[in-house]
mmCIF file of C-alpha atoms in Angstrom:
data_model
loop_
_atom_site.group_PDB
_atom_site.id
_atom_site.type_symbol
_atom_site.label_atom_id
_atom_site.label_comp_id
_atom_site.label_asym_id
_atom_site.label_seq_id
_atom_site.Cartn_x
_atom_site.Cartn_y
_atom_site.Cartn_z
ATOM 1 C CA MET A 1 13.122 -13.702 -11.676
ATOM 2 C CA VAL A 2 9.847 -13.283 -15.431
ATOM 3 C CA TYR A 3 10.900 -15.725 -18.081
ATOM 4 C CA ASN A 4 11.000 -13.135 -21.135
ATOM 5 C CA ALA A 5 11.540 -14.663 -24.815
ATOM 6 C CA ASN A 6 13.184 -12.149 -26.059
ATOM 7 C CA MET A 7 15.987 -12.269 -23.449
ATOM 8 C CA ASN A 8 18.400 -14.616 -23.878
ATOM 9 C CA ASP A 9 18.227 -16.539 -21.185
ATOM 10 C CA GLY A 10 14.652 -15.739 -20.840
ATOM 11 C CA TYR A 11 14.734 -14.436 -17.680
ATOM 12 C CA ILE A 12 14.001 -10.729 -16.713
ATOM 13 C CA ASP A 13 15.970 -9.705 -13.452
ATOM 14 C CA ASP A 14 13.392 -8.922 -10.507
ATOM 15 C CA ALA A 15 15.673 -5.485 -10.068
ATOM 16 C CA ILE A 16 15.207 -4.101 -13.338
ATOM 17 C CA LEU A 17 11.223 -5.654 -13.585
ATOM 18 C CA ARG A 18 10.770 -3.703 -10.129
ATOM 19 C CA ALA A 19 12.035 -0.667 -11.739
ATOM 20 C CA GLN A 20 9.758 -0.504 -14.706
ATOM 21 C CA ARG A 21 6.366 -1.482 -12.663
ATOM 22 C CA GLY A 22 3.952 1.229 -12.953
ATOM 23 C CA VAL A 23 6.441 3.115 -15.978
ATOM 24 C CA GLY A 24 7.118 0.690 -18.255
ATOM 25 C CA PHE A 25 3.934 -1.288 -17.961
ATOM 26 C CA VAL A 26 0.845 -0.739 -15.395
ATOM 27 C CA GLY A 27 2.124 -1.811 -12.448
ATOM 28 C CA ILE A 28 -0.644 -3.428 -9.342
ATOM 29 C CA THR A 29 -0.321 -2.395 -5.570
ATOM 30 C CA THR A 30 -2.395 -3.844 -3.091
ATOM 31 C CA CYS A 31 -3.288 -1.025 -0.532
ATOM 32 C CA PHE A 32 -4.541 -1.638 3.131
ATOM 33 C CA ILE A 33 -6.160 0.374 5.495
ATOM 34 C CA CYS A 34 -5.430 -1.534 8.390
ATOM 35 C CA TYR A 35 -8.164 -1.061 11.403
ATOM 36 C CA ASP A 36 -8.797 -1.841 14.500
ATOM 37 C CA SER A 37 -11.897 -2.873 16.364
ATOM 38 C CA GLN A 38 -12.804 0.948 17.575
ATOM 39 C CA GLY A 39 -12.343 2.344 14.132
ATOM 40 C CA ARG A 40 -9.115 3.479 14.253
ATOM 41 C CA ILE A 41 -7.079 3.550 11.245
ATOM 42 C CA PHE A 42 -3.314 2.833 10.858
ATOM 43 C CA MET A 43 -1.121 4.973 9.194
ATOM 44 C CA ALA A 44 2.951 5.607 9.138
ATOM 45 C CA LYS A 45 5.160 8.512 8.543
ATOM 46 C CA ARG A 46 6.944 8.058 5.503
ATOM 47 C CA SER A 47 11.022 8.749 5.997
ATOM 48 C CA SER A 48 13.371 10.460 3.563
ATOM 49 C CA GLN A 49 14.831 7.659 2.911
ATOM 50 C CA ALA A 50 11.042 6.107 1.979
ATOM 51 C CA ARG A 51 11.354 5.345 -2.332
ATOM 52 C CA ASP A 52 8.877 8.774 -2.879
ATOM 53 C CA GLU A 53 6.195 11.195 -0.938
ATOM 54 C CA GLN A 54 8.441 11.724 1.840
ATOM 55 C CA GLY A 55 7.339 13.383 5.240
ATOM 56 C CA ARG A 56 3.537 12.154 4.021
ATOM 57 C CA TRP A 57 1.407 10.003 6.394
ATOM 58 C CA ASP A 58 0.344 6.591 4.190
ATOM 59 C CA ILE A 59 -1.712 3.688 4.660
ATOM 60 C CA GLY A 60 -0.234 0.439 3.721
ATOM 61 C CA GLY A 61 1.103 -0.760 0.677
ATOM 62 C CA GLY A 62 3.109 -2.539 -1.612
ATOM 63 C CA GLY A 63 3.201 -3.585 -5.321
ATOM 64 C CA LEU A 64 1.429 -7.185 -6.074
ATOM 65 C CA ASP A 65 4.116 -10.518 -5.956
ATOM 66 C CA TRP A 66 4.467 -12.671 -8.477
ATOM 67 C CA GLY A 67 2.345 -15.848 -7.414
ATOM 68 C CA LEU A 68 0.361 -14.434 -4.927
ATOM 69 C CA THR A 69 -3.538 -14.072 -4.921
ATOM 70 C CA ALA A 70 -4.154 -10.278 -3.809
ATOM 71 C CA GLU A 71 -5.539 -10.929 -0.311
ATOM 72 C CA ALA A 72 -2.078 -13.241 0.186
ATOM 73 C CA ASN A 73 -0.197 -9.809 -0.956
ATOM 74 C CA VAL A 74 -1.704 -8.058 1.540
ATOM 75 C CA VAL A 75 -1.317 -10.433 4.401
ATOM 76 C CA LYS A 76 2.158 -10.697 3.351
ATOM 77 C CA GLU A 77 2.878 -6.640 2.988
ATOM 78 C CA ILE A 78 1.152 -6.139 6.432
ATOM 79 C CA GLN A 79 3.242 -9.009 8.271
ATOM 80 C CA GLU A 80 6.190 -7.399 6.681
ATOM 81 C CA GLU A 81 5.331 -3.943 7.379
ATOM 82 C CA TYR A 82 3.662 -3.872 10.550
ATOM 83 C CA SER A 83 4.140 -7.183 11.993
ATOM 84 C CA ALA A 84 1.009 -8.076 12.428
ATOM 85 C CA THR A 85 -1.443 -10.655 11.351
ATOM 86 C CA PRO A 86 -4.724 -9.480 10.338
ATOM 87 C CA SER A 87 -8.155 -11.475 11.728
ATOM 88 C CA SER A 88 -10.278 -10.424 7.815
ATOM 89 C CA VAL A 89 -9.138 -8.793 5.308
ATOM 90 C CA GLU A 90 -12.022 -7.468 2.862
ATOM 91 C CA PHE A 91 -11.767 -6.426 -0.492
ATOM 92 C CA LEU A 92 -13.049 -2.199 -0.528
ATOM 93 C CA GLY A 93 -12.280 -1.913 -4.970
ATOM 94 C CA TYR A 94 -9.747 -1.071 -6.967
ATOM 95 C CA ARG A 95 -8.613 2.735 -9.102
ATOM 96 C CA ASP A 96 -6.574 3.394 -11.664
ATOM 97 C CA VAL A 97 -3.775 5.997 -10.260
ATOM 98 C CA PHE A 98 -1.996 8.246 -12.341
ATOM 99 C CA ARG A 99 1.193 10.251 -11.110
ATOM 100 C CA THR A 100 3.937 12.074 -12.127
ATOM 101 C CA LEU A 101 7.112 11.825 -10.135
ATOM 102 C CA PRO A 102 9.441 14.630 -8.991
ATOM 103 C CA ASP A 103 11.940 13.796 -11.707
ATOM 104 C CA GLY A 104 9.032 14.531 -13.893
ATOM 105 C CA THR A 105 8.344 10.670 -14.989
ATOM 106 C CA SER A 106 4.358 10.250 -15.613
ATOM 107 C CA THR A 107 3.045 6.719 -13.963
ATOM 108 C CA HIS A 108 -0.069 4.626 -13.762
ATOM 109 C CA TRP A 109 -0.551 1.709 -11.091
ATOM 110 C CA LEU A 110 -3.757 -0.237 -10.708
ATOM 111 C CA ALA A 111 -4.609 0.195 -7.037
ATOM 112 C CA LEU A 112 -6.226 -3.058 -5.539
ATOM 113 C CA ASP A 113 -7.733 -0.928 -2.060
ATOM 114 C CA PHE A 114 -8.256 -3.237 1.405
ATOM 115 C CA ALA A 115 -9.328 -3.029 5.168
ATOM 116 C CA ALA A 116 -7.343 -5.448 7.335
ATOM 117 C CA LEU A 117 -8.355 -5.953 11.038
ATOM 118 C CA VAL A 118 -5.951 -5.862 13.045
ATOM 119 C CA SER A 119 -4.968 -5.820 16.996
ATOM 120 C CA PRO A 120 -3.086 -2.463 18.250
ATOM 121 C CA GLU A 121 -1.049 -4.600 20.366
ATOM 122 C CA ASP A 122 0.845 -6.693 17.398
ATOM 123 C CA VAL A 123 1.233 -3.336 15.341
ATOM 124 C CA VAL A 124 5.183 -2.867 15.076
ATOM 125 C CA ILE A 125 7.049 -1.242 12.461
ATOM 126 C CA ASN A 126 9.296 -3.292 11.095
ATOM 127 C CA GLU A 127 11.224 -0.824 8.440
ATOM 128 C CA PRO A 128 12.121 2.110 10.736
ATOM 129 C CA ASP A 129 13.901 3.079 7.679
ATOM 130 C CA LYS A 130 11.416 3.845 6.063
ATOM 131 C CA PHE A 131 8.804 5.092 8.640
ATOM 132 C CA ASP A 132 9.740 8.647 10.989
ATOM 133 C CA ASP A 133 6.555 7.652 12.873
ATOM 134 C CA SER A 134 3.025 6.157 13.348
ATOM 135 C CA GLY A 135 -0.102 6.058 15.455
ATOM 136 C CA TRP A 136 -3.726 5.216 14.957
ATOM 137 C CA PHE A 137 -6.306 7.638 13.341
ATOM 138 C CA THR A 138 -9.769 8.039 12.984
ATOM 139 C CA LEU A 139 -11.235 9.864 9.750
ATOM 140 C CA GLY A 140 -11.909 12.734 11.167
ATOM 141 C CA THR A 141 -8.684 13.377 12.996
ATOM 142 C CA LEU A 142 -6.313 12.515 10.260
ATOM 143 C CA PRO A 143 -2.982 13.965 10.374
ATOM 144 C CA SER A 144 -0.999 16.089 7.940
ATOM 145 C CA PRO A 145 0.351 16.155 5.707
ATOM 146 C CA LEU A 146 -1.149 12.963 3.855
ATOM 147 C CA HIS A 147 0.314 11.226 1.150
ATOM 148 C CA SER A 148 -0.941 12.395 -2.556
ATOM 149 C CA GLN A 149 -3.476 9.159 -2.847
ATOM 150 C CA ILE A 150 -5.127 8.826 0.881
ATOM 151 C CA ILE A 151 -8.042 11.850 -0.472
ATOM 152 C CA ASN A 152 -8.195 9.022 -3.508
ATOM 153 C CA THR A 153 -7.889 6.005 -1.526
ATOM 154 C CA PHE A 154 -11.007 7.215 0.904
ATOM 155 C CA ASN A 155 -12.942 8.924 -1.664
ATOM 156 C CA ALA A 156 -13.175 5.985 -3.570
ATOM 157 C CA ASN A 157 -14.386 4.018 -0.752
ATOM 158 C CA GLU A 158 -15.864 5.829 1.836
ATOM 159 C CA ALA A 159 -19.288 3.767 1.985
ATOM 160 C CA HIS A 160 -18.098 0.193 2.176
ATOM 161 C CA LEU A 161 -15.129 1.901 4.905
ATOM 162 C CA LYS A 162 -17.302 3.986 6.865
ATOM 163 C CA ASN A 163 -19.775 1.081 7.276
ATOM 164 C CA ILE A 164 -16.723 -1.707 8.202
ATOM 165 C CA LEU A 165 -15.352 1.431 10.863
ATOM 166 C CA SER A 166 -18.779 1.774 12.551
ATOM 167 C CA SER A 167 -19.247 -1.818 12.724
#
C-alpha cells in the first residue's frame, strides 16, 4: 500500500496502483539481460497467459517495487522469474518507453536496463504459466518474433552490451 492523503484511509490499494503504472503515471521498470560466461543471452517466450506481447521472445523485467533499490529489484525479479541469483549485476542505462497497448491505451515507462551474469545450471522458469519456451541465444542468433522493445533495448545499450558479452 502507498500513502495517499486524498484517500479516506490514507492508502491506495496495491492492485489499483499496479494497474495504473505506466498508464496513470510514468511506471518504472527494471529490465535485465541475463547472460552466461559464454556470452549467451537467456530469453523466454511469453505465453498466452502473459499480460501482453503473447508469443514473443523477451528478456526479463519487472516494475520497481517500493522500498527496493533498482539493483535489488533486478536480483529479486531474476530469482522470482528464473530461480537464479546473479553473480554480478551491471547498470547499462535507461530508456523512455512509449507504447500503445492493443486496446489503444498509451503507456509511458522509464526502463532501467541491467546486465546480469547467471549460471545456466541455475536458470529455471519459475512462472510456467507466463512462458511457453526459453533458451540461450547470441546477439547473432536471436529467436523470432521478439518483444516490441527488445531491439530498442539492444540498440540503446549496444556498445556496453557487446563489451560485456565478449568478456
